[in-house]
Coordinates of C-alpha atoms and ligand atoms in Angstrom, one line a residue:
M23 CA 29.6 14.6 -14.4
A24 CA 32.1 14.5 -17.2
S25 CA 35.5 16.2 -16.8
T26 CA 39.2 15.9 -17.3
S27 CA 40.3 17.2 -13.9
E28 CA 43.1 14.5 -13.7
T29 CA 45.2 16.5 -16.1
F30 CA 44.9 19.9 -14.5
T31 CA 44.6 23.0 -16.7
S32 CA 43.0 26.2 -15.6
I33 CA 39.6 27.4 -16.6
A34 CA 39.2 30.3 -18.9
R35 CA 35.4 30.6 -19.1
V36 CA 32.3 28.9 -17.6
Y37 CA 28.8 29.1 -19.2
R38 CA 25.5 28.2 -17.7
G39 CA 22.4 27.6 -19.9
T40 CA 21.2 25.4 -22.7
F41 CA 23.5 23.4 -24.9
V42 CA 22.3 21.6 -28.0
H43 CA 24.5 19.0 -29.9
S44 CA 24.6 15.5 -31.4
T45 CA 26.1 12.3 -30.1
Q46 CA 26.5 8.8 -31.5
N47 CA 23.3 7.9 -29.8
A48 CA 21.2 11.0 -30.2
A49 CA 20.8 13.1 -33.4
V50 CA 19.8 16.0 -31.1
E51 CA 20.6 16.1 -27.4
I52 CA 19.4 19.1 -25.5
L53 CA 21.1 19.9 -22.2
E54 CA 19.2 22.4 -20.2
D55 CA 20.5 24.3 -17.2
T56 CA 23.9 22.9 -17.9
I57 CA 27.4 24.2 -16.9
L58 CA 30.2 24.0 -19.4
G59 CA 33.8 25.0 -18.7
V60 CA 36.4 25.9 -21.3
D61 CA 40.1 25.6 -20.3
T62 CA 42.9 28.0 -21.2
E63 CA 43.8 25.7 -24.1
G64 CA 40.3 26.2 -25.6
R65 CA 39.2 22.7 -24.8
I66 CA 36.0 21.6 -23.0
A67 CA 37.1 20.8 -19.5
F68 CA 33.8 19.8 -18.1
I69 CA 30.1 19.7 -18.9
S70 CA 27.6 18.9 -16.2
T71 CA 24.2 19.7 -14.6
A72 CA 23.9 22.9 -12.7
A73 CA 23.5 20.9 -9.5
E74 CA 27.2 20.3 -9.6
L75 CA 28.1 24.0 -9.8
G76 CA 29.5 24.2 -6.2
T77 CA 31.7 21.0 -6.6
L78 CA 32.9 22.1 -10.0
S79 CA 33.9 25.6 -8.7
K80 CA 36.0 24.0 -5.9
T81 CA 37.6 21.3 -8.2
W82 CA 38.5 23.8 -11.0
G83 CA 39.0 26.9 -8.9
F84 CA 36.6 29.3 -10.6
R85 CA 34.3 31.8 -8.9
I86 CA 30.6 31.2 -9.2
S87 CA 30.1 34.9 -9.8
D88 CA 32.2 34.6 -13.0
V89 CA 29.9 32.1 -14.6
R90 CA 28.2 33.6 -17.6
H91 CA 24.4 33.0 -17.9
L92 CA 23.1 32.4 -21.4
G93 CA 19.5 33.5 -20.7
P94 CA 17.3 32.8 -23.8
R95 CA 20.4 32.0 -25.9
F96 CA 21.8 28.5 -26.5
F97 CA 25.1 27.1 -27.6
M98 CA 25.4 24.6 -30.5
P99 CA 28.5 23.2 -32.1
G100 CA 30.1 25.1 -35.0
L101 CA 29.1 24.1 -38.5
V102 CA 31.5 22.1 -40.6
D103 CA 31.6 22.9 -44.3
T104 CA 33.1 19.8 -45.9
H105 CA 33.4 21.2 -49.4
I106 CA 33.8 24.8 -50.5
H107 CA 35.8 26.5 -53.3
A108 CA 37.2 29.7 -51.8
S109 CA 38.3 30.8 -55.2
Q110 CA 34.8 30.7 -56.6
Y111 CA 33.3 32.9 -53.9
S112 CA 33.6 36.0 -56.1
Y113 CA 30.8 34.8 -58.4
S114 CA 28.6 33.0 -55.9
G115 CA 24.9 33.7 -56.5
T116 CA 25.5 33.9 -60.3
A117 CA 26.4 31.7 -63.3
L118 CA 24.0 28.9 -62.5
D119 CA 22.7 28.4 -66.0
M120 CA 24.8 25.5 -67.3
P121 CA 25.6 21.9 -66.5
L122 CA 28.9 21.1 -64.7
L123 CA 31.4 20.5 -67.5
Q124 CA 30.3 23.6 -69.5
W125 CA 30.1 25.6 -66.3
L126 CA 33.7 24.8 -65.4
N127 CA 34.9 25.9 -68.9
T128 CA 32.8 29.0 -69.0
Y129 CA 33.0 30.4 -65.5
T130 CA 35.3 28.5 -63.2
F131 CA 38.6 28.1 -65.0
P132 CA 38.7 31.7 -66.4
T133 CA 38.0 33.0 -62.9
E134 CA 40.6 30.8 -61.2
V135 CA 43.3 32.1 -63.5
N136 CA 43.0 35.4 -61.6
Y137 CA 44.5 33.9 -58.5
K138 CA 48.0 34.3 -59.9
D139 CA 47.4 37.9 -58.7
L140 CA 47.9 38.0 -54.9
D141 CA 46.0 41.2 -54.4
F142 CA 42.9 39.7 -56.1
A143 CA 43.3 36.5 -54.0
H144 CA 43.7 38.5 -50.8
D145 CA 40.5 40.4 -51.4
V146 CA 38.3 37.3 -52.2
Y147 CA 39.9 35.0 -49.7
T148 CA 39.4 37.5 -46.9
K149 CA 35.8 38.0 -47.8
V150 CA 35.0 34.2 -48.0
V151 CA 36.7 33.5 -44.7
K152 CA 34.8 36.3 -43.0
R153 CA 31.5 35.5 -44.6
T154 CA 31.6 31.9 -43.7
L155 CA 32.7 32.5 -40.1
R156 CA 29.9 35.0 -39.7
N157 CA 27.5 32.3 -40.8
G158 CA 28.8 29.9 -38.3
T159 CA 31.3 27.8 -40.3
T160 CA 33.9 27.0 -37.7
A161 CA 35.7 24.4 -39.9
A162 CA 36.0 24.5 -43.7
C163 CA 37.5 22.2 -46.2
Y164 CA 38.7 24.6 -49.0
F165 CA 39.7 24.2 -52.6
A166 CA 41.9 27.1 -53.6
T167 CA 43.5 27.1 -57.2
I168 CA 46.6 25.7 -58.9
Y169 CA 48.7 28.7 -57.7
T170 CA 50.8 27.9 -54.6
D171 CA 51.4 31.3 -53.3
S172 CA 47.8 32.5 -53.3
S173 CA 46.8 29.1 -51.8
L174 CA 49.2 29.7 -49.0
L175 CA 47.6 33.1 -48.6
L176 CA 44.2 31.4 -48.0
G177 CA 45.8 29.4 -45.2
E178 CA 47.2 32.6 -43.7
I179 CA 43.9 34.4 -43.8
A180 CA 42.0 31.4 -42.3
D181 CA 44.5 31.4 -39.5
K182 CA 44.3 35.2 -39.0
Y183 CA 40.6 35.1 -38.5
G184 CA 40.7 31.9 -36.5
Q185 CA 38.9 29.5 -38.7
R186 CA 39.7 25.8 -38.6
A187 CA 40.6 24.9 -42.2
L188 CA 41.9 22.3 -44.5
V189 CA 43.4 24.1 -47.5
G190 CA 44.1 22.5 -50.9
K191 CA 46.3 23.7 -53.7
V192 CA 44.4 22.4 -56.7
C193 CA 46.2 19.9 -59.0
M194 CA 45.3 19.4 -62.7
D195 CA 47.3 18.6 -65.8
R196 CA 44.4 18.3 -68.3
N197 CA 42.4 21.3 -69.5
Q198 CA 41.5 21.5 -73.2
A199 CA 39.0 24.4 -72.7
V200 CA 41.3 26.8 -70.9
P201 CA 44.9 25.5 -71.6
V202 CA 46.6 28.3 -69.7
Y203 CA 45.0 26.9 -66.5
Q204 CA 46.8 23.6 -66.1
E205 CA 50.2 22.3 -64.9
S206 CA 52.7 19.7 -66.0
V207 CA 52.8 16.6 -63.8
D208 CA 56.3 17.6 -62.6
H209 CA 55.3 21.2 -61.8
S210 CA 52.1 20.1 -60.0
C211 CA 54.0 17.6 -57.8
K212 CA 56.8 20.0 -57.1
E213 CA 54.4 22.8 -56.2
T214 CA 52.2 20.5 -54.1
K215 CA 55.3 19.5 -52.0
R216 CA 56.2 23.2 -51.7
F217 CA 52.7 24.1 -50.6
I218 CA 52.6 21.3 -48.0
G219 CA 56.1 22.1 -46.7
E220 CA 55.5 25.9 -46.5
L221 CA 52.1 25.6 -44.8
L222 CA 53.3 23.1 -42.2
K223 CA 56.4 25.2 -41.5
R224 CA 54.2 28.1 -40.5
K225 CA 52.7 25.9 -37.7
Y226 CA 49.2 27.4 -37.8
A227 CA 47.3 25.8 -34.9
R228 CA 44.2 24.8 -36.9
V229 CA 45.0 25.2 -40.6
R230 CA 46.3 22.1 -42.4
P231 CA 47.1 21.2 -46.1
I232 CA 45.0 18.8 -48.0
V233 CA 46.1 17.0 -51.2
T234 CA 43.7 18.1 -53.9
P235 CA 43.5 16.5 -57.4
R236 CA 40.6 18.5 -58.9
F237 CA 38.8 15.4 -60.3
A238 CA 39.6 12.5 -62.6
L239 CA 38.8 14.4 -65.8
S240 CA 41.4 17.1 -65.0
C241 CA 44.2 14.7 -64.0
S242 CA 46.3 12.1 -65.8
A243 CA 46.9 8.7 -64.2
S244 CA 50.5 9.7 -63.6
L245 CA 49.5 12.9 -61.7
L246 CA 46.9 10.9 -59.6
G247 CA 49.6 8.3 -58.8
H248 CA 52.1 10.9 -57.6
L249 CA 49.4 12.7 -55.5
G250 CA 48.4 9.4 -53.8
E251 CA 52.1 8.9 -52.9
I252 CA 52.5 12.4 -51.6
A253 CA 49.4 12.0 -49.4
K254 CA 50.6 8.6 -48.1
N255 CA 54.2 9.7 -47.4
N256 CA 53.0 12.7 -45.4
D257 CA 49.9 11.2 -43.8
L258 CA 47.7 13.9 -45.3
H259 CA 44.0 14.5 -45.9
I260 CA 42.8 14.2 -49.5
Q261 CA 39.9 15.8 -51.3
S262 CA 38.4 15.6 -54.8
H263 CA 35.1 15.2 -56.6
I264 CA 33.3 12.0 -57.7
S265 CA 30.2 11.1 -59.8
E266 CA 28.7 14.5 -59.7
T267 CA 27.0 14.2 -63.1
K268 CA 26.2 11.3 -65.4
D269 CA 28.1 12.9 -68.3
E270 CA 31.2 13.1 -66.1
V271 CA 30.9 9.4 -65.1
D272 CA 30.7 8.4 -68.8
L273 CA 33.8 10.5 -69.7
V274 CA 35.8 9.0 -66.8
K275 CA 34.9 5.5 -68.2
Q276 CA 36.3 6.5 -71.6
L277 CA 39.5 8.1 -70.1
F278 CA 40.3 5.3 -67.7
P279 CA 39.2 2.1 -69.5
D280 CA 41.2 -0.1 -67.3
S281 CA 39.4 0.9 -64.1
E282 CA 36.3 -1.0 -62.9
S283 CA 34.5 2.2 -61.8
Y284 CA 35.0 5.9 -61.1
A285 CA 35.8 5.1 -57.5
D286 CA 38.3 2.5 -58.7
V287 CA 40.2 5.2 -60.6
Y288 CA 41.0 6.9 -57.3
H289 CA 41.4 3.7 -55.4
K290 CA 44.1 2.5 -57.9
H291 CA 46.1 5.6 -57.1
N292 CA 45.9 5.3 -53.3
L293 CA 43.5 8.3 -53.1
L294 CA 40.7 6.6 -51.1
T295 CA 41.7 6.6 -47.4
N296 CA 40.2 7.3 -44.0
K297 CA 41.3 10.9 -44.5
T298 CA 39.7 11.3 -47.9
V299 CA 36.6 13.3 -48.6
M300 CA 34.9 13.2 -52.0
A301 CA 32.3 15.7 -53.0
H302 CA 28.9 14.9 -54.5
A303 CA 28.9 11.1 -55.2
C304 CA 25.4 11.4 -56.6
H305 CA 25.7 8.5 -59.0
L306 CA 27.8 5.9 -57.1
T307 CA 27.0 2.2 -57.5
D308 CA 26.5 -0.1 -54.5
S309 CA 30.0 -1.6 -55.0
E310 CA 31.5 1.9 -55.1
L311 CA 29.8 2.7 -51.8
K312 CA 31.2 -0.5 -50.4
L313 CA 34.7 0.6 -51.5
F314 CA 34.1 3.9 -49.7
K315 CA 33.1 2.1 -46.5
D316 CA 36.1 -0.3 -46.7
T317 CA 38.6 2.4 -47.3
G318 CA 37.0 4.9 -44.8
T319 CA 36.4 7.4 -47.5
S320 CA 33.7 10.0 -46.8
I321 CA 31.2 12.0 -48.8
A322 CA 30.6 15.8 -48.9
H323 CA 27.0 16.2 -49.7
C324 CA 26.4 19.5 -51.5
P325 CA 22.7 19.7 -52.4
N326 CA 22.5 23.3 -53.4
S327 CA 25.2 22.7 -56.1
N328 CA 23.6 19.4 -57.2
I329 CA 20.3 21.2 -57.8
S330 CA 21.7 24.5 -59.1
L331 CA 23.8 22.7 -61.8
C332 CA 21.1 20.0 -62.4
S333 CA 23.7 17.4 -61.5
G334 CA 21.7 14.8 -59.6
M335 CA 20.3 14.1 -56.1
L336 CA 22.2 12.1 -53.6
D337 CA 20.2 9.6 -51.6
V338 CA 21.7 10.3 -48.2
Q339 CA 19.8 7.4 -46.6
R340 CA 21.4 5.0 -49.0
V341 CA 24.8 6.3 -48.2
L342 CA 24.2 6.0 -44.4
K343 CA 22.9 2.4 -44.9
H344 CA 26.3 1.6 -46.4
S345 CA 27.9 3.0 -43.2
V346 CA 29.8 5.6 -45.3
K347 CA 30.7 8.8 -43.4
L348 CA 28.9 11.9 -44.7
G349 CA 29.0 15.6 -44.0
L350 CA 27.4 18.6 -45.7
G351 CA 29.1 21.2 -48.0
T352 CA 28.1 24.4 -49.6
D353 CA 30.2 23.8 -52.7
V354 CA 30.4 27.5 -53.4
A355 CA 30.0 28.6 -56.1
G356 CA 28.2 25.6 -57.8
G357 CA 26.2 26.0 -54.7
Y358 CA 25.1 29.6 -54.5
S359 CA 25.0 30.1 -50.8
P360 CA 28.1 30.2 -48.5
S361 CA 25.9 29.5 -45.5
M362 CA 25.7 26.0 -44.0
L363 CA 22.2 26.7 -42.8
D364 CA 21.3 26.7 -46.5
A365 CA 23.1 23.3 -46.9
I366 CA 20.9 22.0 -44.1
R367 CA 17.7 23.2 -45.8
R368 CA 18.7 22.0 -49.2
T369 CA 19.6 18.6 -47.7
L370 CA 16.1 18.4 -46.2
D371 CA 14.5 19.5 -49.5
T372 CA 16.4 16.9 -51.6
S373 CA 15.5 14.2 -49.2
K374 CA 11.8 15.2 -49.4
I375 CA 11.9 15.3 -53.2
L376 CA 13.2 11.8 -53.2
S377 CA 10.2 10.8 -51.0
I378 CA 7.9 12.5 -53.5
Q379 CA 9.4 10.5 -56.3
D380 CA 9.4 7.3 -54.2
P381 CA 7.0 7.1 -51.2
K382 CA 9.0 4.2 -49.8
H383 CA 12.0 6.6 -49.4
K384 CA 12.2 7.8 -45.8
A385 CA 12.9 11.5 -45.7
L386 CA 15.6 12.7 -43.3
T387 CA 14.5 14.6 -40.2
F388 CA 15.9 18.0 -39.2
E389 CA 17.6 16.3 -36.2
E390 CA 19.5 13.9 -38.5
V391 CA 20.5 16.8 -40.8
F392 CA 21.7 18.9 -37.8
R393 CA 24.0 16.0 -36.9
L394 CA 25.3 15.8 -40.5
A395 CA 26.1 19.5 -40.4
T396 CA 28.1 19.3 -37.2
L397 CA 29.3 15.9 -35.9
G398 CA 28.9 14.2 -39.3
G399 CA 31.0 16.9 -40.9
S400 CA 33.8 16.5 -38.3
E401 CA 33.8 12.7 -38.9
A402 CA 33.8 13.2 -42.7
L403 CA 36.9 15.4 -42.4
S404 CA 38.5 13.1 -39.7
L405 CA 38.5 16.0 -37.3
H406 CA 36.1 14.4 -34.9
K407 CA 38.7 14.1 -32.1
Q408 CA 39.0 17.9 -32.2
T409 CA 35.5 19.1 -33.0
G410 CA 31.9 18.3 -33.8
N411 CA 30.1 18.3 -30.5
F412 CA 30.4 19.2 -26.8
E413 CA 32.4 16.3 -25.5
V414 CA 35.0 16.8 -22.8
G415 CA 38.5 17.1 -24.3
K416 CA 37.3 18.4 -27.6
D417 CA 38.0 22.0 -28.7
F418 CA 35.2 24.4 -27.9
D419 CA 34.0 25.2 -31.4
A420 CA 30.6 26.7 -30.8
L421 CA 27.9 29.1 -32.0
L422 CA 26.0 31.3 -29.5
I423 CA 22.5 31.5 -30.9
N424 CA 20.1 34.2 -29.9
P425 CA 16.6 33.3 -31.1
V426 CA 15.2 36.6 -29.7
V427 CA 17.7 39.1 -31.1
S428 CA 15.9 42.3 -32.0
D429 CA 16.1 41.9 -35.8
S430 CA 15.6 38.1 -35.7
P431 CA 14.1 36.7 -39.0
F432 CA 11.7 34.5 -37.0
D433 CA 9.5 34.8 -33.9
V434 CA 9.4 32.6 -30.8
F435 CA 6.3 32.0 -28.7
P436 CA 6.1 31.3 -25.0
S437 CA 5.0 27.7 -25.3
E438 CA 8.0 26.7 -27.4
G439 CA 10.8 24.6 -26.0
P440 CA 14.4 24.5 -27.1
K441 CA 13.9 21.8 -29.7
V442 CA 11.2 23.8 -31.5
I443 CA 13.4 26.9 -31.3
L444 CA 16.4 24.9 -32.7
E445 CA 14.2 23.8 -35.6
K446 CA 13.0 27.4 -36.3
F447 CA 16.6 28.6 -36.2
L448 CA 17.8 25.9 -38.7
N449 CA 14.9 26.6 -41.1
L450 CA 14.4 30.3 -40.7
G451 CA 17.5 31.8 -38.9
D452 CA 20.5 33.5 -40.3
D453 CA 23.7 35.3 -39.2
R454 CA 21.7 37.8 -37.2
N455 CA 20.9 35.0 -34.7
I456 CA 24.6 33.9 -34.5
E457 CA 25.8 36.4 -31.9
E458 CA 29.1 34.9 -31.2
V459 CA 31.3 32.2 -32.8
Y460 CA 34.1 30.4 -31.0
V461 CA 36.9 28.2 -32.5
A462 CA 39.0 26.4 -29.9
G463 CA 37.6 28.6 -27.2
K464 CA 38.6 31.8 -29.0
K465 CA 35.9 34.3 -29.8
V466 CA 36.2 34.8 -33.6
I467 CA 32.8 36.6 -34.1
P468 CA 32.3 39.4 -33.5
F469 CA 35.6 40.0 -35.4
Q470 CA 38.5 40.9 -33.2
Q471 CA 40.4 42.4 -36.2
S472 CA 39.7 46.0 -37.1
E473 CA 39.2 45.5 -40.9
Ligands
ZN30 ZN1 33.4 21.3 -55.8

């Protein structure tokens, strides 16, 4: 029996039923007829077999009649989206007909200019936060835009709906294609500091700022250097993009001739740390992966985007062999789906395509990908002390899955055990199966706000 009864807090809720999660030792651990207690702070107070119910009820002072039985439902940890552009959500599902650099100039930059307008931002940001929460994303690592006030608004909306979020005001001082959408180095640094100061001052429980240079092609060495310093001085998270396409890698080489590699451009400016997450990384060399491992930098794998923009295919097995932390991301809107279930499916597809191309490549299993979408994501964002699985002391970030809901998109048969049902949900399920979503013990789906 695991519990934290030494430091006494009172119990808010107790559940009895099936819990599915990942641990360091098991990609999928299924705990049947298990009791889990959530304290008034939203943390997991205990998790134990049902045989301990009487003892637990005495130790923690809850009534056995108050225990909620899950029946055919099960709890799994909330999904962690390690890379999503909230500001691109308005055109998700469209504009997938160009490679990255043209795509940015044609669709992305002209759209992001609109976020000067707070009403426009309020509408899109509310919709993306609600849509991702409804699809089980309990933690999201967001890119906003270069505009500080609307980026603060994204933080406010994530907090209002109860999503755990890292929010980044985007920084960029190079943009030949859409010159109106860039900043001077001074302005970018000043506004980044204002963004961080303002967001921290608001003391949101689970929304934090993240330093966000867009990527090396959009930033001068001077800007990268200042942002590295700001992150270091404030001990902040960092996010950016790396080696998404080969064209981009070639251009970075031309723009930063003094750097040994793309990763070295960021490393030189103190931007690779154990709180850094870099999206894509499709074309990293072995020595760059080693640098990621040595600095603790993690990768956000965004397979829908990589396929949709024909960018490349990340070999996740190779990344894991280098002991680099890795989570999954939707990369809305280069990735067309805001659902992490889609990221799980596209990760499996990409791994299988790599096996078709090279039979020696060992495809990832659904269990391994489940871990990447939950515990792996929490590690990639350095949030693993707070979330990622059902360990005592962590926040209760969880999805209540109903595999037999009346309009379920899949069918369950009597002979099927919980692992098969989990696999069906991951491959065939959707938000209809996600009955309730909890972040730090608070029920955030169904929505509590009347909007
Ligand atoms: Zn991205």
